[in-house]
Short mmCIF file of C-alpha atoms in Angstrom, two decimals:
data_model
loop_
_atom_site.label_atom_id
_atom_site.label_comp_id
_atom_site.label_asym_id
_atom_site.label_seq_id
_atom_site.Cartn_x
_atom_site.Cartn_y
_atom_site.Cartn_z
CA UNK D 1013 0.00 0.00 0.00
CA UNK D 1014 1.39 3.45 -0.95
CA UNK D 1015 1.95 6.17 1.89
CA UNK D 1016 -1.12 8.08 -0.50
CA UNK D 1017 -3.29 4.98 0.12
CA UNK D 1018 -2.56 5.25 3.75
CA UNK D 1019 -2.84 8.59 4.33
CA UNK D 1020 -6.43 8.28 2.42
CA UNK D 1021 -7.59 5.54 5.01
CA UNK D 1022 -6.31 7.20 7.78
CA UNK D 1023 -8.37 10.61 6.90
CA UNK D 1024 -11.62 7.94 6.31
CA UNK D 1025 -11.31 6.59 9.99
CA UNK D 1026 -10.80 10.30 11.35
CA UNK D 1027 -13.91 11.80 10.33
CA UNK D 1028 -16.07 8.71 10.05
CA UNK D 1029 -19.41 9.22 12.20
CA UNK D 1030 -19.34 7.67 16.04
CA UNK D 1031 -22.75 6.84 16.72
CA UNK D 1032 -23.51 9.08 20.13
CA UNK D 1033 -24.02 7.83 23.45
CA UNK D 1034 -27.58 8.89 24.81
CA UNK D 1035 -30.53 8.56 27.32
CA UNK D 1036 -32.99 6.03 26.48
CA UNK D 1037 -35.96 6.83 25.46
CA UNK D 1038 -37.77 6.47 29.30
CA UNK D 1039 -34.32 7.91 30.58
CA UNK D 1040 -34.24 5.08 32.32
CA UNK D 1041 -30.52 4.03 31.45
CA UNK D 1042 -28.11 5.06 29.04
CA UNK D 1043 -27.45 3.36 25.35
CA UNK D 1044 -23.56 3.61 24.69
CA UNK D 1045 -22.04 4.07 21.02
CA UNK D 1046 -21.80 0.17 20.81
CA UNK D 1047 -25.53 0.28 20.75
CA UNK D 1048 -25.33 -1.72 24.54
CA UNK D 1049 -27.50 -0.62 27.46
CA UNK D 1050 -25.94 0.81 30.31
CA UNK D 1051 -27.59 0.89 34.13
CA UNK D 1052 -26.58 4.35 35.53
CA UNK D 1053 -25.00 2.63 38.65
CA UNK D 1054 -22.31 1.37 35.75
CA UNK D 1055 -18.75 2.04 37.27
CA UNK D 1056 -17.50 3.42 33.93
CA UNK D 1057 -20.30 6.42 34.47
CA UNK D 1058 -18.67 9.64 35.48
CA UNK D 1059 -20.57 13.45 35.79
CA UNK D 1060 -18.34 16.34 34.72
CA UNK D 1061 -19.43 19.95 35.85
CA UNK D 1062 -17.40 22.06 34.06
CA UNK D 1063 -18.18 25.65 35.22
CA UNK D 1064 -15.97 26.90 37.94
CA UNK D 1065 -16.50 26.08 41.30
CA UNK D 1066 -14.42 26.97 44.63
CA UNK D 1067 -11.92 24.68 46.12
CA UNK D 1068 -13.88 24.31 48.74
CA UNK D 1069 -17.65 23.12 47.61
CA UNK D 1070 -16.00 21.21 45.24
CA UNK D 1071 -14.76 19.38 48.09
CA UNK D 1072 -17.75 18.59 49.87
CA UNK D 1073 -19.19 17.71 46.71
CA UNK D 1074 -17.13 15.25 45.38
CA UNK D 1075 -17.24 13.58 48.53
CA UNK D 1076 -20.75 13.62 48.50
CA UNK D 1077 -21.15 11.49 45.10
CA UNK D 1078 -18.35 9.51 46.72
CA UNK D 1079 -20.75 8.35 49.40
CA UNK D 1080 -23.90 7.71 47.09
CA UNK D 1081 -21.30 5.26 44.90
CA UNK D 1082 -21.06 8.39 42.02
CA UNK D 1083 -18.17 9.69 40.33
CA UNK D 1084 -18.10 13.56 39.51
CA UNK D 1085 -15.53 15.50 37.95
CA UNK D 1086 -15.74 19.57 38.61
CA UNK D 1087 -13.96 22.16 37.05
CA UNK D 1088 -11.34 24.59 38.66
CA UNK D 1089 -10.91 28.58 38.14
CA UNK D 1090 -11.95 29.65 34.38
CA UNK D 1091 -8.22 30.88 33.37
CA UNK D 1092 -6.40 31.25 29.97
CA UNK D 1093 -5.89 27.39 29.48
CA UNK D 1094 -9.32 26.59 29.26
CA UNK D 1095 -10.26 30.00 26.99
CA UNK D 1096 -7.72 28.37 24.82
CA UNK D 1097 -9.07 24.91 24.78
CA UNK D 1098 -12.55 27.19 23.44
CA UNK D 1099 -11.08 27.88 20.41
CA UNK D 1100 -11.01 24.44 18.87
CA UNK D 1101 -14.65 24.67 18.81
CA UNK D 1102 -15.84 28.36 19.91
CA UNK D 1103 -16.20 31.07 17.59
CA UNK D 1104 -15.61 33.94 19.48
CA UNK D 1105 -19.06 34.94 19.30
CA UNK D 1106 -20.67 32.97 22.32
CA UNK D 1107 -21.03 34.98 25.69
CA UNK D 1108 -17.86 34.07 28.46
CA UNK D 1109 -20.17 31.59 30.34
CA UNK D 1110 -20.64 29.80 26.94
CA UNK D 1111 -16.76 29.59 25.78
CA UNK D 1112 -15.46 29.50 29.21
CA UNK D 1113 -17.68 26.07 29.82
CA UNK D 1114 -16.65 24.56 26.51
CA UNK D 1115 -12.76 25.13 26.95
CA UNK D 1116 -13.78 23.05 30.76
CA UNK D 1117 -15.24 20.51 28.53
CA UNK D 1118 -12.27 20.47 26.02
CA UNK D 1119 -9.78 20.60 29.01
CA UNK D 1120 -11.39 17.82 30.58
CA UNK D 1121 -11.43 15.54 27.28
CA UNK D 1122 -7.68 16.09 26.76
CA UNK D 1123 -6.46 16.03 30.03
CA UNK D 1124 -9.16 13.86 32.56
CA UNK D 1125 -11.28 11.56 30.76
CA UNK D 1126 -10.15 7.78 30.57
CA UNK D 1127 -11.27 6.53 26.94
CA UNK D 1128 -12.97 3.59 28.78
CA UNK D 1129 -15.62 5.70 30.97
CA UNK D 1130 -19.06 7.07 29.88
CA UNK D 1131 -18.96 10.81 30.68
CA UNK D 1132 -22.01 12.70 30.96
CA UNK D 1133 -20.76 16.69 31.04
CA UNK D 1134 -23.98 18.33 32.53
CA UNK D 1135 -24.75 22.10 31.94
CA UNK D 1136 -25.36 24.41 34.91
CA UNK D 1137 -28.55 25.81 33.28
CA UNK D 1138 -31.84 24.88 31.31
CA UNK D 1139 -34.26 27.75 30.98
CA UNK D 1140 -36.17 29.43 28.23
CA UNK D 1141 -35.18 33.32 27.99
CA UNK D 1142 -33.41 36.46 26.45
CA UNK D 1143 -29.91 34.98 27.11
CA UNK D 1144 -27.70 32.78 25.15
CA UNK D 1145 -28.04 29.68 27.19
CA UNK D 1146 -31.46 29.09 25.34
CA UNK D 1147 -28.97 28.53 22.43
CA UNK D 1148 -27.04 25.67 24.52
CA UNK D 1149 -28.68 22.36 23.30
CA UNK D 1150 -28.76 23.52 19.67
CA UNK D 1151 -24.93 24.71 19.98
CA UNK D 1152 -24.05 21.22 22.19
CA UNK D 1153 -25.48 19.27 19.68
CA UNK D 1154 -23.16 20.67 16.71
CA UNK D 1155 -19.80 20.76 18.64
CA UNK D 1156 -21.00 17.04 19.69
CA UNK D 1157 -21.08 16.25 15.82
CA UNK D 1158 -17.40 18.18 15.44
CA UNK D 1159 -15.86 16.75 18.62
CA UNK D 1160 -17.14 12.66 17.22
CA UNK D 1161 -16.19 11.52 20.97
CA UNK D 1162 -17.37 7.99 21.73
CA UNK D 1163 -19.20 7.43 24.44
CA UNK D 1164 -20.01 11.07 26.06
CA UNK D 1165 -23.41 12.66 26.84
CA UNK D 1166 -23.07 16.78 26.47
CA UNK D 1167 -25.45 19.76 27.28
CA UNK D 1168 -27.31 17.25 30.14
CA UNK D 1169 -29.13 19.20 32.63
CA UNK D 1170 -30.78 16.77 35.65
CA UNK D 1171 -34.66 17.35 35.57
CA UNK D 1172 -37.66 15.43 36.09
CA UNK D 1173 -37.89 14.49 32.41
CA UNK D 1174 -34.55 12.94 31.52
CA UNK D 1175 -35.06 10.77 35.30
CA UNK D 1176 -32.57 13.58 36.88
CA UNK D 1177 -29.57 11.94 34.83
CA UNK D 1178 -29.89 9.07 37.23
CA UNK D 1179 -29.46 10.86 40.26
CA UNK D 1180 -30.79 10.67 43.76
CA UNK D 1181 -32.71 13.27 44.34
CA UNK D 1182 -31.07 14.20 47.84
CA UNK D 1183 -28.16 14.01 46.10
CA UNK D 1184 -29.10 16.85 43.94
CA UNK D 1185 -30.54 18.49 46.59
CA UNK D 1186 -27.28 18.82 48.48
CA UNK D 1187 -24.90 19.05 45.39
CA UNK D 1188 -26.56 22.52 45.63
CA UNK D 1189 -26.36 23.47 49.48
CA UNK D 1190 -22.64 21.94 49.42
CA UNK D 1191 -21.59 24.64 46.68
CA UNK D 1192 -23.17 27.05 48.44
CA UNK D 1193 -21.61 26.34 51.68
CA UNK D 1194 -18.06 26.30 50.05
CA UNK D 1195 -18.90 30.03 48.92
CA UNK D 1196 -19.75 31.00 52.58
CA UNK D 1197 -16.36 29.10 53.64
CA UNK D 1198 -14.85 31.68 50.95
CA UNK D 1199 -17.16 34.95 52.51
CA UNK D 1200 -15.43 33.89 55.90
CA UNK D 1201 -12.18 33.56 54.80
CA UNK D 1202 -12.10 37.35 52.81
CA UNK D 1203 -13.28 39.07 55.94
CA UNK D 1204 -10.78 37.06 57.82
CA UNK D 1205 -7.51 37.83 55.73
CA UNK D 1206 -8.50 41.41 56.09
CA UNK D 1207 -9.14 41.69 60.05
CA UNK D 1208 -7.09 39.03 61.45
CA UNK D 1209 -4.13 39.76 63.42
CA UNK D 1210 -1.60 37.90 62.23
CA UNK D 1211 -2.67 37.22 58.49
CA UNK D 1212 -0.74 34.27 58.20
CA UNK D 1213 -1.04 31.97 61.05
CA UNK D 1214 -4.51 32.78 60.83
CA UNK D 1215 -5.29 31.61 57.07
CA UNK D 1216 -3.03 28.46 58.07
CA UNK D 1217 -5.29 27.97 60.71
CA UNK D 1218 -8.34 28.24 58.81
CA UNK D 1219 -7.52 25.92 56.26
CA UNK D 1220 -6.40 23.34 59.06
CA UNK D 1221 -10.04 23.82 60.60
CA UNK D 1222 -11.92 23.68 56.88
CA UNK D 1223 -10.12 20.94 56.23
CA UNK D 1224 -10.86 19.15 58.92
CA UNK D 1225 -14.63 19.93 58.43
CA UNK D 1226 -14.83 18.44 55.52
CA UNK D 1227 -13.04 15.53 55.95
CA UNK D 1228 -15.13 14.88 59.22
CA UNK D 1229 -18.13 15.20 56.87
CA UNK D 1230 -16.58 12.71 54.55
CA UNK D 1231 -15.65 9.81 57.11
CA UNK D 1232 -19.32 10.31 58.61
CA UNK D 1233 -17.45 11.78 61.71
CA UNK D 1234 -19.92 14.51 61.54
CA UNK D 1235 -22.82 15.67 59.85
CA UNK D 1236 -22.68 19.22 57.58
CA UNK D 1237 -24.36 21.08 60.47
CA UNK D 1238 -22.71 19.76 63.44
CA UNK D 1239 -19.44 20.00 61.88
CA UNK D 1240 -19.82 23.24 61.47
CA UNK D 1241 -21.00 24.05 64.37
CA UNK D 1242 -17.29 23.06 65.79
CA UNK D 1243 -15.89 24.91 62.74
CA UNK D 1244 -17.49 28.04 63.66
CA UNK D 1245 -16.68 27.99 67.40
CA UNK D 1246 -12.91 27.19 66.31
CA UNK D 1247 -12.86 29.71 63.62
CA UNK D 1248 -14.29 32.54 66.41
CA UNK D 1249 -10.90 31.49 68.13
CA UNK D 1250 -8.37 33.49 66.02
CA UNK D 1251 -7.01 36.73 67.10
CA UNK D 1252 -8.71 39.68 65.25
CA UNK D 1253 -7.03 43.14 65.05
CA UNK D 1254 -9.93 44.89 63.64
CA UNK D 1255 -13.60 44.14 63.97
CA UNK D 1256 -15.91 43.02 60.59
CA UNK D 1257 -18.38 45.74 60.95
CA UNK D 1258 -15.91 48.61 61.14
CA UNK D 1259 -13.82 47.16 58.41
CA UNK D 1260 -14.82 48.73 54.48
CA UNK D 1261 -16.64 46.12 52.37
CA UNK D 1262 -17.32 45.54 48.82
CA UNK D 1263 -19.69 43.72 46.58
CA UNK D 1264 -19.18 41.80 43.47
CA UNK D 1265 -22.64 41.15 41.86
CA UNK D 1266 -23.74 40.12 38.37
CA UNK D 1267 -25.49 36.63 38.12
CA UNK D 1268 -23.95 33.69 36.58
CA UNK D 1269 -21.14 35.06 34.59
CA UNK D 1270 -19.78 35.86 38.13
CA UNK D 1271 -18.10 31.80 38.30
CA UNK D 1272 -16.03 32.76 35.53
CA UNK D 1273 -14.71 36.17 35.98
CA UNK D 1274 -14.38 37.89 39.65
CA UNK D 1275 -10.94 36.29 40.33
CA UNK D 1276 -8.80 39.52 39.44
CA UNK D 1277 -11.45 42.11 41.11
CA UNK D 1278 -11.94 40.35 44.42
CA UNK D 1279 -8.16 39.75 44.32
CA UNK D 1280 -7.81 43.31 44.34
CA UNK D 1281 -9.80 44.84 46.58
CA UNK D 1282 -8.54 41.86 49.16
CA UNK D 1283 -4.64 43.56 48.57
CA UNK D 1284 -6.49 47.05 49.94
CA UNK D 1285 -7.79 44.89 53.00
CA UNK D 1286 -11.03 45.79 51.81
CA UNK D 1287 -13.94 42.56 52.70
CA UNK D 1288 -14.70 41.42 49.52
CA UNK D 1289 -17.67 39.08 48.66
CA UNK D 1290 -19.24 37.48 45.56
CA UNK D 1291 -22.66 37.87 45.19
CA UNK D 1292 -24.12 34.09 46.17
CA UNK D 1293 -24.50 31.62 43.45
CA UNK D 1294 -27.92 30.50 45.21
CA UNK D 1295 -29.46 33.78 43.35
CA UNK D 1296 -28.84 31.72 40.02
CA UNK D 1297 -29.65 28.73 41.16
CA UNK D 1298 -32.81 30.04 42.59
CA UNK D 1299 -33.68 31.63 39.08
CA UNK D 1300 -33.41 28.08 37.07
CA UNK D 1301 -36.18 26.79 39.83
CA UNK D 1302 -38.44 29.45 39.55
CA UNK D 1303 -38.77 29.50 36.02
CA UNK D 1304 -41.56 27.12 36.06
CA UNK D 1305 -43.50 28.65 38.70
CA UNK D 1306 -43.17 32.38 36.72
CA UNK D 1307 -44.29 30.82 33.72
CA UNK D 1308 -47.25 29.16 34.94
CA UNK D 1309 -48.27 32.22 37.16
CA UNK D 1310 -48.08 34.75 34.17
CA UNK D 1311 -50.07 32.10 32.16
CA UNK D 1312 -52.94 32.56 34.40
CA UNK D 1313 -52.87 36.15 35.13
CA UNK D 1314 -50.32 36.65 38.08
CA UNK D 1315 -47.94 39.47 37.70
CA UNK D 1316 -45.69 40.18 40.54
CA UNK D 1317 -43.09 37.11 42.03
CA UNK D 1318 -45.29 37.28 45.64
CA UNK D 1319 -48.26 36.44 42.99
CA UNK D 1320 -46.83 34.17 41.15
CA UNK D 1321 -46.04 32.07 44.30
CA UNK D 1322 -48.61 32.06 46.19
CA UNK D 1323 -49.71 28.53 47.53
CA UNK D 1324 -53.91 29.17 46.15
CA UNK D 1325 -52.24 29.42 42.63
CA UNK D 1326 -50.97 25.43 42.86
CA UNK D 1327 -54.66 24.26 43.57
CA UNK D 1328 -55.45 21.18 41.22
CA UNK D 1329 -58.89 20.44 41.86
CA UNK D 1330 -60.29 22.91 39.24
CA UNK D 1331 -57.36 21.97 36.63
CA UNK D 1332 -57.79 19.80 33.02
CA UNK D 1333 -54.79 17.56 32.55
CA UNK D 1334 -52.31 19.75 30.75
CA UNK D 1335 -52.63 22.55 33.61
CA UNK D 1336 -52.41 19.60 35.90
CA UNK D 1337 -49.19 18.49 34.63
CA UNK D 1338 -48.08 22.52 34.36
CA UNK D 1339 -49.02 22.70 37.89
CA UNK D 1340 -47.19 19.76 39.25
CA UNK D 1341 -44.25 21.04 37.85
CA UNK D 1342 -44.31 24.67 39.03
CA UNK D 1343 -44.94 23.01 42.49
CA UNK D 1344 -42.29 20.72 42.81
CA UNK D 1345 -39.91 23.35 41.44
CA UNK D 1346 -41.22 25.76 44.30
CA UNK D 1347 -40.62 23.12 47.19
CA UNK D 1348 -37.00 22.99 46.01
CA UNK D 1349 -36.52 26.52 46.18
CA UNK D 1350 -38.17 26.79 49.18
CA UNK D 1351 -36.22 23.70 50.96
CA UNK D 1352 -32.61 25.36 49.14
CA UNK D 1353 -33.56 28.90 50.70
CA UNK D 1354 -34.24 27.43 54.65
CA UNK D 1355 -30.97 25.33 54.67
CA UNK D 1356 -29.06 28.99 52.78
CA UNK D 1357 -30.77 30.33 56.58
CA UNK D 1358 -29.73 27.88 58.82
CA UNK D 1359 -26.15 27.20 56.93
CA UNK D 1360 -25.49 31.01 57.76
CA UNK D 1361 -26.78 31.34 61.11
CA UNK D 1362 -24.50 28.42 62.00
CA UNK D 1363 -21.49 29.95 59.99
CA UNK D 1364 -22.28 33.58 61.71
CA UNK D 1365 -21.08 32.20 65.49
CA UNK D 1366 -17.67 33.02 63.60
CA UNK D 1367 -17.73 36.26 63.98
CA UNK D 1368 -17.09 36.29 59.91
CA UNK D 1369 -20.04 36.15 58.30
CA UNK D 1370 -20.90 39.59 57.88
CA UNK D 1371 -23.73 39.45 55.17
CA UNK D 1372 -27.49 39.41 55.65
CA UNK D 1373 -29.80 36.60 53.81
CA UNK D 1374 -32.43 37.51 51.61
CA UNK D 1375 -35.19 35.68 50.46
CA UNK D 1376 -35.17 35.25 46.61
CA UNK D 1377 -38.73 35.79 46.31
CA UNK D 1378 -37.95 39.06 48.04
CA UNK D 1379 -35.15 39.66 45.85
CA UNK D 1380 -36.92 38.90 43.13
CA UNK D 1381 -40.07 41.23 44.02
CA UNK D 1382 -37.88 43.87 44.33
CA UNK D 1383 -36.34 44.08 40.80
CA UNK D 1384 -39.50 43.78 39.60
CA UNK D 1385 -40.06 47.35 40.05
CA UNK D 1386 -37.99 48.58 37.83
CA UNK D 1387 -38.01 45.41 35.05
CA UNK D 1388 -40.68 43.02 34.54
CA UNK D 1389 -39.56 39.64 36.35
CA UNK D 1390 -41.69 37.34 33.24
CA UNK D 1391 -38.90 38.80 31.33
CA UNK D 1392 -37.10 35.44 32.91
CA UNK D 1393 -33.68 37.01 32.79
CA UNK D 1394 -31.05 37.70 35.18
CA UNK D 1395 -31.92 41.48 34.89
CA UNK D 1396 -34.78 41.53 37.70
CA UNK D 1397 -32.26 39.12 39.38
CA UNK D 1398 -29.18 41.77 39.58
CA UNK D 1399 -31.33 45.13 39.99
CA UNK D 1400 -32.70 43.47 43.23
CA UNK D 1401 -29.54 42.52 44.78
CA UNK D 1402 -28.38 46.05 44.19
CA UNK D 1403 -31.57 47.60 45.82
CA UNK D 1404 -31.47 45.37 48.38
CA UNK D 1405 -27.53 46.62 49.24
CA UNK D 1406 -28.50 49.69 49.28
CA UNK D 1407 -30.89 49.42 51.72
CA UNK D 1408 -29.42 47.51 54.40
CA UNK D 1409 -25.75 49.22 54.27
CA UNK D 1410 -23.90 46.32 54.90
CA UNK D 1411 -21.25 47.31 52.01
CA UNK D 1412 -19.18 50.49 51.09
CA UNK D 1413 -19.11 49.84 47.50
CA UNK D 1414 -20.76 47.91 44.93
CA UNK D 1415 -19.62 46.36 41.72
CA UNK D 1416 -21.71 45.39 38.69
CA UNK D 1417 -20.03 42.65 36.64
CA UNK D 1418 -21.03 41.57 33.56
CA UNK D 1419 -19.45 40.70 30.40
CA UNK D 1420 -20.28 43.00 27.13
CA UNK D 1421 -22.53 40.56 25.16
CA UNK D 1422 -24.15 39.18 27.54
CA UNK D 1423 -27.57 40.98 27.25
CA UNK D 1424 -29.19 40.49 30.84
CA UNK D 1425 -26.25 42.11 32.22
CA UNK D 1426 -26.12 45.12 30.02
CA UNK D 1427 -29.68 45.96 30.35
CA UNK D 1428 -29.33 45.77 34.33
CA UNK D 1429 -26.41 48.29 33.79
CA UNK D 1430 -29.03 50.26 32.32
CA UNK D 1431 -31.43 50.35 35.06
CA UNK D 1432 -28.96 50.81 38.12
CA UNK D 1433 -27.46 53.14 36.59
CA UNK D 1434 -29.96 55.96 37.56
CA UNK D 1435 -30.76 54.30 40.63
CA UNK D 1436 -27.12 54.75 41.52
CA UNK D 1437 -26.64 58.16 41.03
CA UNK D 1438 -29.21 58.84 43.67
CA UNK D 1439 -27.07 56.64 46.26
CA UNK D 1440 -24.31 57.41 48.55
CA UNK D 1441 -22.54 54.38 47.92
CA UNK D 1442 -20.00 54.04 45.28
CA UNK D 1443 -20.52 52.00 42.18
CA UNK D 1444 -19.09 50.87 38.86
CA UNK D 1445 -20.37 48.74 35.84
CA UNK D 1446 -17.91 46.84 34.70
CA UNK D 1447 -17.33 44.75 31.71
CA UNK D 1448 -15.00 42.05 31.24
CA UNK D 1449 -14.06 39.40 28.59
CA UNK D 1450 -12.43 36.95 30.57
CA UNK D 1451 -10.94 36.89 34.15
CA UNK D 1452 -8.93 39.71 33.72
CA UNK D 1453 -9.13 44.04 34.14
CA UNK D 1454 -7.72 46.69 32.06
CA UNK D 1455 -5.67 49.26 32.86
CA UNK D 1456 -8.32 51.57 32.43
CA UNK D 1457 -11.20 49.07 35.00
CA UNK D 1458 -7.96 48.92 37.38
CA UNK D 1459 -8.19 52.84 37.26
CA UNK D 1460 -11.75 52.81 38.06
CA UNK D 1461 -11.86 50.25 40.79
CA UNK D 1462 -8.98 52.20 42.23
CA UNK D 1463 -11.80 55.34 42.79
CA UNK D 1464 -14.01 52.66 44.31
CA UNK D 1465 -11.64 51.32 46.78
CA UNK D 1466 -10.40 54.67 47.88
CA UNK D 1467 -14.75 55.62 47.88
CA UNK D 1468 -15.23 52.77 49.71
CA UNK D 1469 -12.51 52.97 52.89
CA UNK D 1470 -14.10 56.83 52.96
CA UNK D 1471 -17.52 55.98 52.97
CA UNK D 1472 -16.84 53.48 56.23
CA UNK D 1473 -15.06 55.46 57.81
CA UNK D 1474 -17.40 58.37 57.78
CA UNK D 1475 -20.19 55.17 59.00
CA UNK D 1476 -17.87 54.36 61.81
CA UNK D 1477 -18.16 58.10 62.75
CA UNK D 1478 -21.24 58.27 63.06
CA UNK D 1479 -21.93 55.03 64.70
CA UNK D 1480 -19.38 56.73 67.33
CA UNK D 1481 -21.43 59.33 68.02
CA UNK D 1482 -25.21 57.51 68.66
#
């Protein structure tokens, strides 16, 4: 055979068609590209998440498939690596969130996966709206056809109709709550590198004490909530040289681009020993599960978020089948946002005995109600989302200076830009809009965030003066 033949053959094999692994029909198991049925307590089965998540919750996480016999795989910090990996696939167009998950998925391919595992890489969100993840399934479905990867499942989000990808339920459940936990670990640990006395003994010591948290949690040692209970009483233990509440504060808000680009502006407010915090990735996750509720309020009639969930709107009695079925759905969606908010409440009243956990919970339906004044909440976007965390800042004064961060073409965050924009002028407390195409600032946004900081240790202190004098 010539090296021409060859080389002919060779290109055949490379681009001939794998047939895809996918969900059977009932989603009951899994059909692999050798056509053979696959139960989803199959060893070779492993979950990727690939949006960012901190050390931390992934952690907790991973452990927690661990103990219900699962195998998950999360991705680390969105940084140039995985924008690269993008490329092979991305075309520049797609919103951060978009290329910054694909480069996870391409990172993961080329660097994790074992060719002998099915790997089912889920997507952090399924919901109809003005925002480019609506787009996700359509644009999974052609990068599946360009990757040709045997045996992978892409674009998966767990739901009621695909049999939650084969996962328990509870499991699901506290996936969430253990993410969200991690990001209160990471609220704690800010305000402590900025107070503490002796900066570095006292970060050493907090890892020691996470650590040992979540490997207590792991070996069944100790539950999430007692374990934390002795976290928090340690944790209240290290010397402190300045108190929380006296000490200038800023937040980063934005919705869900926030996993994948706050690194370099809570990095540098931290080096001005200014309290940093990212806006809590339980807002997003609390949008996905109302979705269904909003949509089935506004179908019969129900404007407002307090509306929309009321408990007299879920009555079946009077209901044909398809409303029925609407219903259902809308309700079980509500009970997990209601179950996800109480354990957010009890999570941080637990973490608080710190000393550290300087932020205030709010409801999302209050949230939600709130934005809603200014931009209709049925527009089921992140907009409603973002205007009501900065409202509800505002009002309760727990920060010094606010940050909007979005990135330029993603649409939900420009329009909330918009809206604050006047609302902010009116306030005492600084604020900036800014706009970012990756995890990184410009000289210019370092320039502006400068004015903030300085704003922002000015604005406390003038607090702190008149706190002195009541």
């Amino acid at each position: 055979m010539t090296v021409i033949d060859q080389s002919k053959n060779l290109k055949t094999e490379r681009i001939s068609r794998i047939t895809q692994a996918r969900f059977s029909e009932n989603s009951q198991y899994i059909i692999d590209s050798d056509n053979q049925k696959i139960e989803f307590d199959d060893p070779r089965i492993v979950y990727v998440d690939p949006e960012p998540r901190n050390p931390y919750g992934r952690r907790l996480v991973i452990n927690l498939f661990e103990k219900y016999n699962r195998k998950i795989r999360i991705s680390k910090e969105t940084d140039l690596s995985i924008l690269q990996h993008a490329k092979k696939i991305c075309s520049g167009r797609e919103c951060l969130a978009s290329v910054a998950i694909a480069g996870a998925v391409l990172k993961d391919i080329d660097e994790f996966r074992d060719e002998n595992e099915i790997t089912i890489y889920r997507t952090p969100i399924d919901n109809h709206g003005p925002c480019q993840n609506g787009a996700w399934p359509v644009l999974w479905e052609t990068f599946a056809k360009r990757l040709n990867l045997k045996n992978a499942i892409f674009c998966a989000f767990p739901k009621y109709t695909n049999n939650y990808l084969g996962l328990n339920l509870d499991l699901l459940a506290w996936e969430n709550i253990n993410f969200v936990i991690g990001q209160y670990l990471i609220e704690v640990k800010n305000a402590l590198r900025c107070v503490a006395k002796e900066k570095v003994n006292a970060l050493e010591r907090f890892e020691v004490l996470t650590s040992e948290f979540i490997d207590n949690v792991k070996e069944g040692k100790k539950t999430l909530n007692t374990g934390l209970i002795k976290w928090a009483k340690e944790v209240a233990k290290i010397p402190l040289r300045a108190k929380v509440e006296e000490t200038p504060k800023v937040l980063i808000f934005g919705g869900l681009n926030l996993m994948f680009d706050h690194y370099p502006i809570e990095e540098f407010f931290l080096e001005r020993g200014i309290i940093t915090k990212v806006a809590d990735i339980v807002e997003s996750m609390s949008l996905i599960l109302a979705e269904s509720t909003i949509r089935y309020g506004f179908k019969k009639g129900f404007i407002t978020p307090k509306e929309q969930f009321n408990e007299d709107l879920l009555e079946f009695s009077a209901l044909n089948e398809t409303d029925r079925k609407e219903a259902r759905r809308a309700k079980r969606n509500k009970s997990a946002l209601k179950f996800l908010n109480s354990q957010c409440k009890i999570f941080r009243r637990i973490m608080r005995k710190s000393g550290l956990l300087f932020d205030t919970f709010v409801d999302f339906i209050d949230l939600f109600e709130e934005g809603n004044k200014y931009v209709s909440s049925n527009s089921l976007s992140e907009t409603p989302v973002i205007t009501g965390r900065f409202l509800h800042s505002i009002k309760d004064g727990i920060y010094d200076g606010l940050i909007n961060l979005g990135t330029f073409n993603c649409q939900p965050a420009m329009n909330s830009q918009a809206i604050i924009r006047p609302l902010a002028n009116k306030s005492d407390i600084p604020y900036a809009a800014i706009d970012c195409e990756g995890p990184w600032i410009s000289t210019n946004q370092r320039r502006l965030l400068e004015t903030i900081a300085i704003q922002a240790i000015r604005v406390r202190k003038k607090k702190n003066e008149l706190e002195g004098l009541k």
